[in-house]
């Protein structure tokens, strides 16, 4: 009842509209829907993604609501009303958090609905939403909102909400560029392009939950204090900082935030080359199988691909490949499938001009053979490619077959150049 | 004239001017520095000059300066306060644009002048348009939402700014000017003509 009163009297409804619009815009327009629709894991990551914008906005709004105690003698009302002041503070925080979680939930529901529609066949279904990713987003919102609320309660300045929102935005921006251990402190793990064979560790999820719980407890503990500078300074002092720092250190000290997933029954296709992928990538399987057959047929008599190739993490042995994040196209499928022969060029290949030029030329030729076009990420010299293509086809094949196994192996000498 | 002076005093214009001056100093010192905003869609991130980010804060400051401790009394005033409101925000906007573009030139990046100007107009327009709904001190909401969303949605996969992403625009200047001019007109009109929403005092978010 009181919560409803708080929501009705304030303009939090307008805030809810803005946050919901942001959440929906990021879910629907943030990334190509073809990448995540139908894939429950990617959908869960995509649904968590709006938190990177909702967190700054919600923390700013929470700071503004928390600052109510400094306006119009409201602290006197709080301290003379029949209810404990802490309960009033808790209620205000719950109201603003409810607004943020509702906006987040709307984005989650829309993303889940899209994938449920694309994954409606129970025989090929890849499961359901991943609670670890979705729960992490909700925890992060609670922690950032509580921190903002506490800042608003402690500091009387009207500029606090803007400063808090800006600071959280910069914090998330900086951590998104930070290396692994530091990046964990953002409590946002929403990279839809993260490898499919990895999942969050239970320890990381528990650690993140503990950090959020400590932040919320400390922030709400601060709000229990009366409006008094001396007490506020004490609240900002050693003990709360120690609690939060300890929880953060535990999170940073974990060996890893992710771990390899247990293998599942893969989806496979292809006759000449059997290609197996994680169920989440089943939509790319026809393209991969078709591309593998073309690549294999391009060099008759020379085995480029093994009889069976699986996506990384599915088989303990044998040749595996990794699909780069994003939409799988013909050229990117070729790059992934021949990755065991032409991996990302190591430093010794990059340092050898002749070797790197041949590397790029071989990859471009295979992409043309397997996909009919060269990917935009392959910076091949057009003159050299034309020169190679001008040769009779058997000559082209001979040159590619002679180079494909050698260009990425720095210890292997390059065959004598004839084609270029 | 006395009325206008008192109006500006009630808006703590000196403090606002101090903040705008500080923003101008920051623009002159670091305006040309590039900050790479991560493109969270997996594509190429945009390298944005600091001078393009400072107007977001200045826009919010301009809108927050419209706060009046006596807003309820002003509604009952015999004299129409709308001309004062218009002079206040238009003057502040003009002064801010002049100071920030001048600071960019002083800092050795005169080519950033137009983009600094349209960013100031755009963010101030967004913030002013929010004031009737969320009050002066809730006016940061739309500019903050836009600033945080643009790096995510504002670039296509090739790293080119989309047509609506005026904070990232460098070459598509005409579109950016059209967007931000429209925004500042709507924002000023909304602030001057619409009555502000009140909750507790003039802090509607506080309920």
PDB file of N, CA and C in Angstrom, chain A residues 184-251:
ATOM      1  N   UNK A 184      35.451  -8.007 -14.011  1.00  0.00           N
ATOM      2  CA  UNK A 184      34.445  -8.727 -13.227  1.00  0.00           C
ATOM      3  C   UNK A 184      33.703  -7.808 -12.266  1.00  0.00           C
ATOM      4  N   UNK A 185      34.361  -6.706 -11.852  1.00  0.00           N
ATOM      5  CA  UNK A 185      33.747  -5.816 -10.870  1.00  0.00           C
ATOM      6  C   UNK A 185      32.512  -5.100 -11.409  1.00  0.00           C
ATOM      7  N   UNK A 186      32.364  -5.079 -12.733  1.00  0.00           N
ATOM      8  CA  UNK A 186      31.186  -4.422 -13.301  1.00  0.00           C
ATOM      9  C   UNK A 186      29.922  -5.202 -12.983  1.00  0.00           C
ATOM     10  N   UNK A 187      30.045  -6.489 -12.697  1.00  0.00           N
ATOM     11  CA  UNK A 187      28.910  -7.402 -12.447  1.00  0.00           C
ATOM     12  C   UNK A 187      28.034  -7.503 -13.693  1.00  0.00           C
ATOM     13  N   UNK A 188      28.544  -7.073 -14.828  1.00  0.00           N
ATOM     14  CA  UNK A 188      27.777  -7.196 -16.068  1.00  0.00           C
ATOM     15  C   UNK A 188      28.595  -8.072 -17.009  1.00  0.00           C
ATOM     16  N   UNK A 189      28.059  -9.203 -17.363  1.00  0.00           N
ATOM     17  CA  UNK A 189      28.732 -10.113 -18.309  1.00  0.00           C
ATOM     18  C   UNK A 189      27.767 -10.318 -19.459  1.00  0.00           C
ATOM     19  N   UNK A 190      27.731  -9.380 -20.382  1.00  0.00           N
ATOM     20  CA  UNK A 190      26.682  -9.400 -21.404  1.00  0.00           C
ATOM     21  C   UNK A 190      27.248  -9.429 -22.812  1.00  0.00           C
ATOM     22  N   UNK A 191      28.451  -9.995 -22.975  1.00  0.00           N
ATOM     23  CA  UNK A 191      29.029 -10.034 -24.314  1.00  0.00           C
ATOM     24  C   UNK A 191      28.425 -11.192 -25.096  1.00  0.00           C
ATOM     25  N   UNK A 192      27.552 -10.848 -26.019  1.00  0.00           N
ATOM     26  CA  UNK A 192      26.839 -11.876 -26.779  1.00  0.00           C
ATOM     27  C   UNK A 192      27.801 -12.669 -27.673  1.00  0.00           C
ATOM     28  N   UNK A 193      29.000 -12.138 -27.875  1.00  0.00           N
ATOM     29  CA  UNK A 193      29.984 -12.827 -28.719  1.00  0.00           C
ATOM     30  C   UNK A 193      30.952 -13.681 -27.897  1.00  0.00           C
ATOM     31  N   UNK A 194      30.708 -13.828 -26.611  1.00  0.00           N
ATOM     32  CA  UNK A 194      31.601 -14.671 -25.812  1.00  0.00           C
ATOM     33  C   UNK A 194      31.475 -16.119 -26.292  1.00  0.00           C
ATOM     34  N   UNK A 195      32.569 -16.902 -26.209  1.00  0.00           N
ATOM     35  CA  UNK A 195      32.570 -18.241 -26.810  1.00  0.00           C
ATOM     36  C   UNK A 195      31.433 -19.116 -26.286  1.00  0.00           C
ATOM     37  N   UNK A 196      30.858 -19.882 -27.197  1.00  0.00           N
ATOM     38  CA  UNK A 196      29.687 -20.691 -26.861  1.00  0.00           C
ATOM     39  C   UNK A 196      30.047 -21.849 -25.943  1.00  0.00           C
ATOM     40  N   UNK A 197      31.314 -22.236 -25.914  1.00  0.00           N
ATOM     41  CA  UNK A 197      31.702 -23.401 -25.104  1.00  0.00           C
ATOM     42  C   UNK A 197      32.059 -22.998 -23.677  1.00  0.00           C
ATOM     43  N   UNK A 198      31.731 -21.753 -23.288  1.00  0.00           N
ATOM     44  CA  UNK A 198      32.038 -21.314 -21.931  1.00  0.00           C
ATOM     45  C   UNK A 198      30.769 -20.867 -21.214  1.00  0.00           C
ATOM     46  N   UNK A 199      30.767 -21.029 -19.918  1.00  0.00           N
ATOM     47  CA  UNK A 199      29.652 -20.515 -19.105  1.00  0.00           C
ATOM     48  C   UNK A 199      30.240 -19.913 -17.830  1.00  0.00           C
ATOM     49  N   UNK A 200      29.436 -19.138 -17.135  1.00  0.00           N
ATOM     50  CA  UNK A 200      29.906 -18.528 -15.888  1.00  0.00           C
ATOM     51  C   UNK A 200      30.113 -19.622 -14.842  1.00  0.00           C
ATOM     52  N   UNK A 201      31.142 -19.480 -14.035  1.00  0.00           N
ATOM     53  CA  UNK A 201      31.342 -20.454 -12.966  1.00  0.00           C
ATOM     54  C   UNK A 201      30.361 -20.155 -11.834  1.00  0.00           C
ATOM     55  N   UNK A 202      30.015 -21.211 -11.106  1.00  0.00           N
ATOM     56  CA  UNK A 202      29.100 -21.042  -9.974  1.00  0.00           C
ATOM     57  C   UNK A 202      29.736 -20.103  -8.943  1.00  0.00           C
ATOM     58  N   UNK A 203      31.055 -20.258  -8.771  1.00  0.00           N
ATOM     59  CA  UNK A 203      31.758 -19.411  -7.791  1.00  0.00           C
ATOM     60  C   UNK A 203      31.659 -17.931  -8.163  1.00  0.00           C
ATOM     61  N   UNK A 204      31.791 -17.645  -9.465  1.00  0.00           N
ATOM     62  CA  UNK A 204      31.708 -16.241  -9.877  1.00  0.00           C
ATOM     63  C   UNK A 204      30.309 -15.681  -9.616  1.00  0.00           C
ATOM     64  N   UNK A 205      29.291 -16.458  -9.970  1.00  0.00           N
ATOM     65  CA  UNK A 205      27.915 -15.981  -9.758  1.00  0.00           C
ATOM     66  C   UNK A 205      27.669 -15.756  -8.265  1.00  0.00           C
ATOM     67  N   UNK A 206      28.150 -16.708  -7.438  1.00  0.00           N
ATOM     68  CA  UNK A 206      27.982 -16.541  -5.989  1.00  0.00           C
ATOM     69  C   UNK A 206      28.775 -15.331  -5.477  1.00  0.00           C
ATOM     70  N   UNK A 207      30.007 -15.173  -5.992  1.00  0.00           N
ATOM     71  CA  UNK A 207      30.836 -14.036  -5.590  1.00  0.00           C
ATOM     72  C   UNK A 207      30.200 -12.712  -5.973  1.00  0.00           C
ATOM     73  N   UNK A 208      29.647 -12.664  -7.191  1.00  0.00           N
ATOM     74  CA  UNK A 208      28.985 -11.436  -7.636  1.00  0.00           C
ATOM     75  C   UNK A 208      27.762 -11.162  -6.774  1.00  0.00           C
ATOM     76  N   UNK A 209      27.018 -12.228  -6.451  1.00  0.00           N
ATOM     77  CA  UNK A 209      25.834 -12.059  -5.607  1.00  0.00           C
ATOM     78  C   UNK A 209      26.245 -11.553  -4.225  1.00  0.00           C
ATOM     79  N   UNK A 210      27.365 -12.099  -3.707  1.00  0.00           N
ATOM     80  CA  UNK A 210      27.835 -11.663  -2.387  1.00  0.00           C
ATOM     81  C   UNK A 210      28.253 -10.197  -2.423  1.00  0.00           C
ATOM     82  N   UNK A 211      28.972  -9.811  -3.497  1.00  0.00           N
ATOM     83  CA  UNK A 211      29.397  -8.410  -3.614  1.00  0.00           C
ATOM     84  C   UNK A 211      28.181  -7.482  -3.653  1.00  0.00           C
ATOM     85  N   UNK A 212      27.191  -7.859  -4.461  1.00  0.00           N
ATOM     86  CA  UNK A 212      25.980  -7.033  -4.561  1.00  0.00           C
ATOM     87  C   UNK A 212      25.278  -6.965  -3.207  1.00  0.00           C
ATOM     88  N   UNK A 213      25.213  -8.110  -2.516  1.00  0.00           N
ATOM     89  CA  UNK A 213      24.528  -8.129  -1.214  1.00  0.00           C
ATOM     90  C   UNK A 213      25.243  -7.220  -0.224  1.00  0.00           C
ATOM     91  N   UNK A 214      26.577  -7.251  -0.252  1.00  0.00           N
ATOM     92  CA  UNK A 214      27.345  -6.401   0.670  1.00  0.00           C
ATOM     93  C   UNK A 214      27.122  -4.924   0.333  1.00  0.00           C
ATOM     94  N   UNK A 215      27.150  -4.612  -0.963  1.00  0.00           N
ATOM     95  CA  UNK A 215      26.938  -3.214  -1.370  1.00  0.00           C
ATOM     96  C   UNK A 215      25.557  -2.737  -0.917  1.00  0.00           C
ATOM     97  N   UNK A 216      24.548  -3.572  -1.144  1.00  0.00           N
ATOM     98  CA  UNK A 216      23.179  -3.193  -0.751  1.00  0.00           C
ATOM     99  C   UNK A 216      23.098  -3.040   0.766  1.00  0.00           C
ATOM    100  N   UNK A 217      23.685  -4.000   1.496  1.00  0.00           N
ATOM    101  CA  UNK A 217      23.612  -3.952   2.965  1.00  0.00           C
ATOM    102  C   UNK A 217      24.313  -2.710   3.503  1.00  0.00           C
ATOM    103  N   UNK A 218      25.500  -2.426   2.984  1.00  0.00           N
ATOM    104  CA  UNK A 218      26.250  -1.250   3.452  1.00  0.00           C
ATOM    105  C   UNK A 218      25.499   0.031   3.086  1.00  0.00           C
ATOM    106  N   UNK A 219      24.980   0.078   1.845  1.00  0.00           N
ATOM    107  CA  UNK A 219      24.283   1.288   1.397  1.00  0.00           C
ATOM    108  C   UNK A 219      23.036   1.526   2.243  1.00  0.00           C
ATOM    109  N   UNK A 220      22.263   0.470   2.472  1.00  0.00           N
ATOM    110  CA  UNK A 220      21.053   0.659   3.271  1.00  0.00           C
ATOM    111  C   UNK A 220      21.395   0.883   4.740  1.00  0.00           C
ATOM    112  N   UNK A 221      22.515   0.312   5.188  1.00  0.00           N
ATOM    113  CA  UNK A 221      22.960   0.563   6.563  1.00  0.00           C
ATOM    114  C   UNK A 221      23.277   2.030   6.759  1.00  0.00           C
ATOM    115  N   UNK A 222      23.880   2.622   5.735  1.00  0.00           N
ATOM    116  CA  UNK A 222      24.201   4.058   5.799  1.00  0.00           C
ATOM    117  C   UNK A 222      22.926   4.876   5.913  1.00  0.00           C
ATOM    118  N   UNK A 223      21.897   4.470   5.186  1.00  0.00           N
ATOM    119  CA  UNK A 223      20.666   5.270   5.190  1.00  0.00           C
ATOM    120  C   UNK A 223      19.962   5.215   6.545  1.00  0.00           C
ATOM    121  N   UNK A 224      20.334   4.275   7.401  1.00  0.00           N
ATOM    122  CA  UNK A 224      19.714   4.211   8.744  1.00  0.00           C
ATOM    123  C   UNK A 224      20.211   5.340   9.636  1.00  0.00           C
ATOM    124  N   UNK A 225      21.355   5.910   9.251  1.00  0.00           N
ATOM    125  CA  UNK A 225      21.917   6.962  10.090  1.00  0.00           C
ATOM    126  C   UNK A 225      21.084   8.234   9.974  1.00  0.00           C
ATOM    127  N   UNK A 226      21.060   8.970  11.033  1.00  0.00           N
ATOM    128  CA  UNK A 226      20.338  10.240  10.995  1.00  0.00           C
ATOM    129  C   UNK A 226      21.166  11.272  10.233  1.00  0.00           C
ATOM    130  N   UNK A 227      20.485  12.330   9.845  1.00  0.00           N
ATOM    131  CA  UNK A 227      21.157  13.351   9.035  1.00  0.00           C
ATOM    132  C   UNK A 227      22.127  14.115   9.931  1.00  0.00           C
ATOM    133  N   UNK A 228      23.342  13.666   9.942  1.00  0.00           N
ATOM    134  CA  UNK A 228      24.329  14.248  10.842  1.00  0.00           C
ATOM    135  C   UNK A 228      25.689  14.092  10.183  1.00  0.00           C
ATOM    136  N   UNK A 229      26.399  15.172  10.011  1.00  0.00           N
ATOM    137  CA  UNK A 229      27.653  15.118   9.263  1.00  0.00           C
ATOM    138  C   UNK A 229      28.665  14.159   9.892  1.00  0.00           C
ATOM    139  N   UNK A 230      28.708  14.191  11.254  1.00  0.00           N
ATOM    140  CA  UNK A 230      29.696  13.349  11.912  1.00  0.00           C
ATOM    141  C   UNK A 230      29.408  11.873  11.646  1.00  0.00           C
ATOM    142  N   UNK A 231      28.118  11.521  11.754  1.00  0.00           N
ATOM    143  CA  UNK A 231      27.746  10.128  11.514  1.00  0.00           C
ATOM    144  C   UNK A 231      27.940   9.755  10.049  1.00  0.00           C
ATOM    145  N   UNK A 232      27.628  10.722   9.186  1.00  0.00           N
ATOM    146  CA  UNK A 232      27.789  10.433   7.761  1.00  0.00           C
ATOM    147  C   UNK A 232      29.243  10.157   7.434  1.00  0.00           C
ATOM    148  N   UNK A 233      30.124  10.933   8.066  1.00  0.00           N
ATOM    149  CA  UNK A 233      31.553  10.705   7.835  1.00  0.00           C
ATOM    150  C   UNK A 233      31.967   9.329   8.354  1.00  0.00           C
ATOM    151  N   UNK A 234      31.406   8.960   9.516  1.00  0.00           N
ATOM    152  CA  UNK A 234      31.714   7.637  10.051  1.00  0.00           C
ATOM    153  C   UNK A 234      31.224   6.546   9.103  1.00  0.00           C
ATOM    154  N   UNK A 235      30.035   6.809   8.533  1.00  0.00           N
ATOM    155  CA  UNK A 235      29.465   5.814   7.623  1.00  0.00           C
ATOM    156  C   UNK A 235      30.330   5.631   6.390  1.00  0.00           C
ATOM    157  N   UNK A 236      30.957   6.723   5.985  1.00  0.00           N
ATOM    158  CA  UNK A 236      31.832   6.639   4.809  1.00  0.00           C
ATOM    159  C   UNK A 236      33.213   6.105   5.187  1.00  0.00           C
ATOM    160  N   UNK A 237      33.384   5.805   6.459  1.00  0.00           N
ATOM    161  CA  UNK A 237      34.707   5.468   6.960  1.00  0.00           C
ATOM    162  C   UNK A 237      35.150   4.058   6.690  1.00  0.00           C
ATOM    163  N   UNK A 238      35.866   3.510   7.652  1.00  0.00           N
ATOM    164  CA  UNK A 238      36.651   2.309   7.418  1.00  0.00           C
ATOM    165  C   UNK A 238      35.829   1.045   7.203  1.00  0.00           C
ATOM    166  N   UNK A 239      34.887   0.768   8.121  1.00  0.00           N
ATOM    167  CA  UNK A 239      34.264  -0.550   8.108  1.00  0.00           C
ATOM    168  C   UNK A 239      33.467  -0.851   6.852  1.00  0.00           C
ATOM    169  N   UNK A 240      32.550   0.056   6.418  1.00  0.00           N
ATOM    170  CA  UNK A 240      31.807  -0.276   5.188  1.00  0.00           C
ATOM    171  C   UNK A 240      32.738  -0.463   3.997  1.00  0.00           C
ATOM    172  N   UNK A 241      33.768   0.413   3.929  1.00  0.00           N
ATOM    173  CA  UNK A 241      34.722   0.305   2.823  1.00  0.00           C
ATOM    174  C   UNK A 241      35.422  -1.054   2.871  1.00  0.00           C
ATOM    175  N   UNK A 242      35.760  -1.490   4.088  1.00  0.00           N
ATOM    176  CA  UNK A 242      36.434  -2.785   4.238  1.00  0.00           C
ATOM    177  C   UNK A 242      35.541  -3.923   3.765  1.00  0.00           C
ATOM    178  N   UNK A 243      34.257  -3.870   4.134  1.00  0.00           N
ATOM    179  CA  UNK A 243      33.341  -4.938   3.726  1.00  0.00           C
ATOM    180  C   UNK A 243      33.264  -5.032   2.203  1.00  0.00           C
ATOM    181  N   UNK A 244      33.050  -3.869   1.560  1.00  0.00           N
ATOM    182  CA  UNK A 244      32.911  -3.868   0.097  1.00  0.00           C
ATOM    183  C   UNK A 244      34.228  -4.297  -0.553  1.00  0.00           C
ATOM    184  N   UNK A 245      35.338  -3.780  -0.013  1.00  0.00           N
ATOM    185  CA  UNK A 245      36.645  -4.134  -0.584  1.00  0.00           C
ATOM    186  C   UNK A 245      36.911  -5.629  -0.449  1.00  0.00           C
ATOM    187  N   UNK A 246      36.542  -6.206   0.700  1.00  0.00           N
ATOM    188  CA  UNK A 246      36.769  -7.635   0.918  1.00  0.00           C
ATOM    189  C   UNK A 246      35.966  -8.447  -0.100  1.00  0.00           C
ATOM    190  N   UNK A 247      34.705  -8.072  -0.294  1.00  0.00           N
ATOM    191  CA  UNK A 247      33.877  -8.801  -1.265  1.00  0.00           C
ATOM    192  C   UNK A 247      34.445  -8.654  -2.672  1.00  0.00           C
ATOM    193  N   UNK A 248      34.937  -7.449  -2.998  1.00  0.00           N
ATOM    194  CA  UNK A 248      35.508  -7.218  -4.330  1.00  0.00           C
ATOM    195  C   UNK A 248      36.777  -8.036  -4.522  1.00  0.00           C
ATOM    196  N   UNK A 249      37.596  -8.119  -3.474  1.00  0.00           N
ATOM    197  CA  UNK A 249      38.847  -8.884  -3.574  1.00  0.00           C
ATOM    198  C   UNK A 249      38.543 -10.372  -3.782  1.00  0.00           C
ATOM    199  N   UNK A 250      37.524 -10.877  -3.060  1.00  0.00           N
ATOM    200  CA  UNK A 250      37.133 -12.284  -3.244  1.00  0.00           C
ATOM    201  C   UNK A 250      36.745 -12.526  -4.701  1.00  0.00           C
ATOM    202  N   UNK A 251      35.991 -11.587  -5.244  1.00  0.00           N
ATOM    203  CA  UNK A 251      35.546 -11.736  -6.645  1.00  0.00           C
ATOM    204  C   UNK A 251      36.735 -11.713  -7.602  1.00  0.00           C
TER     205      UNK A 251
END
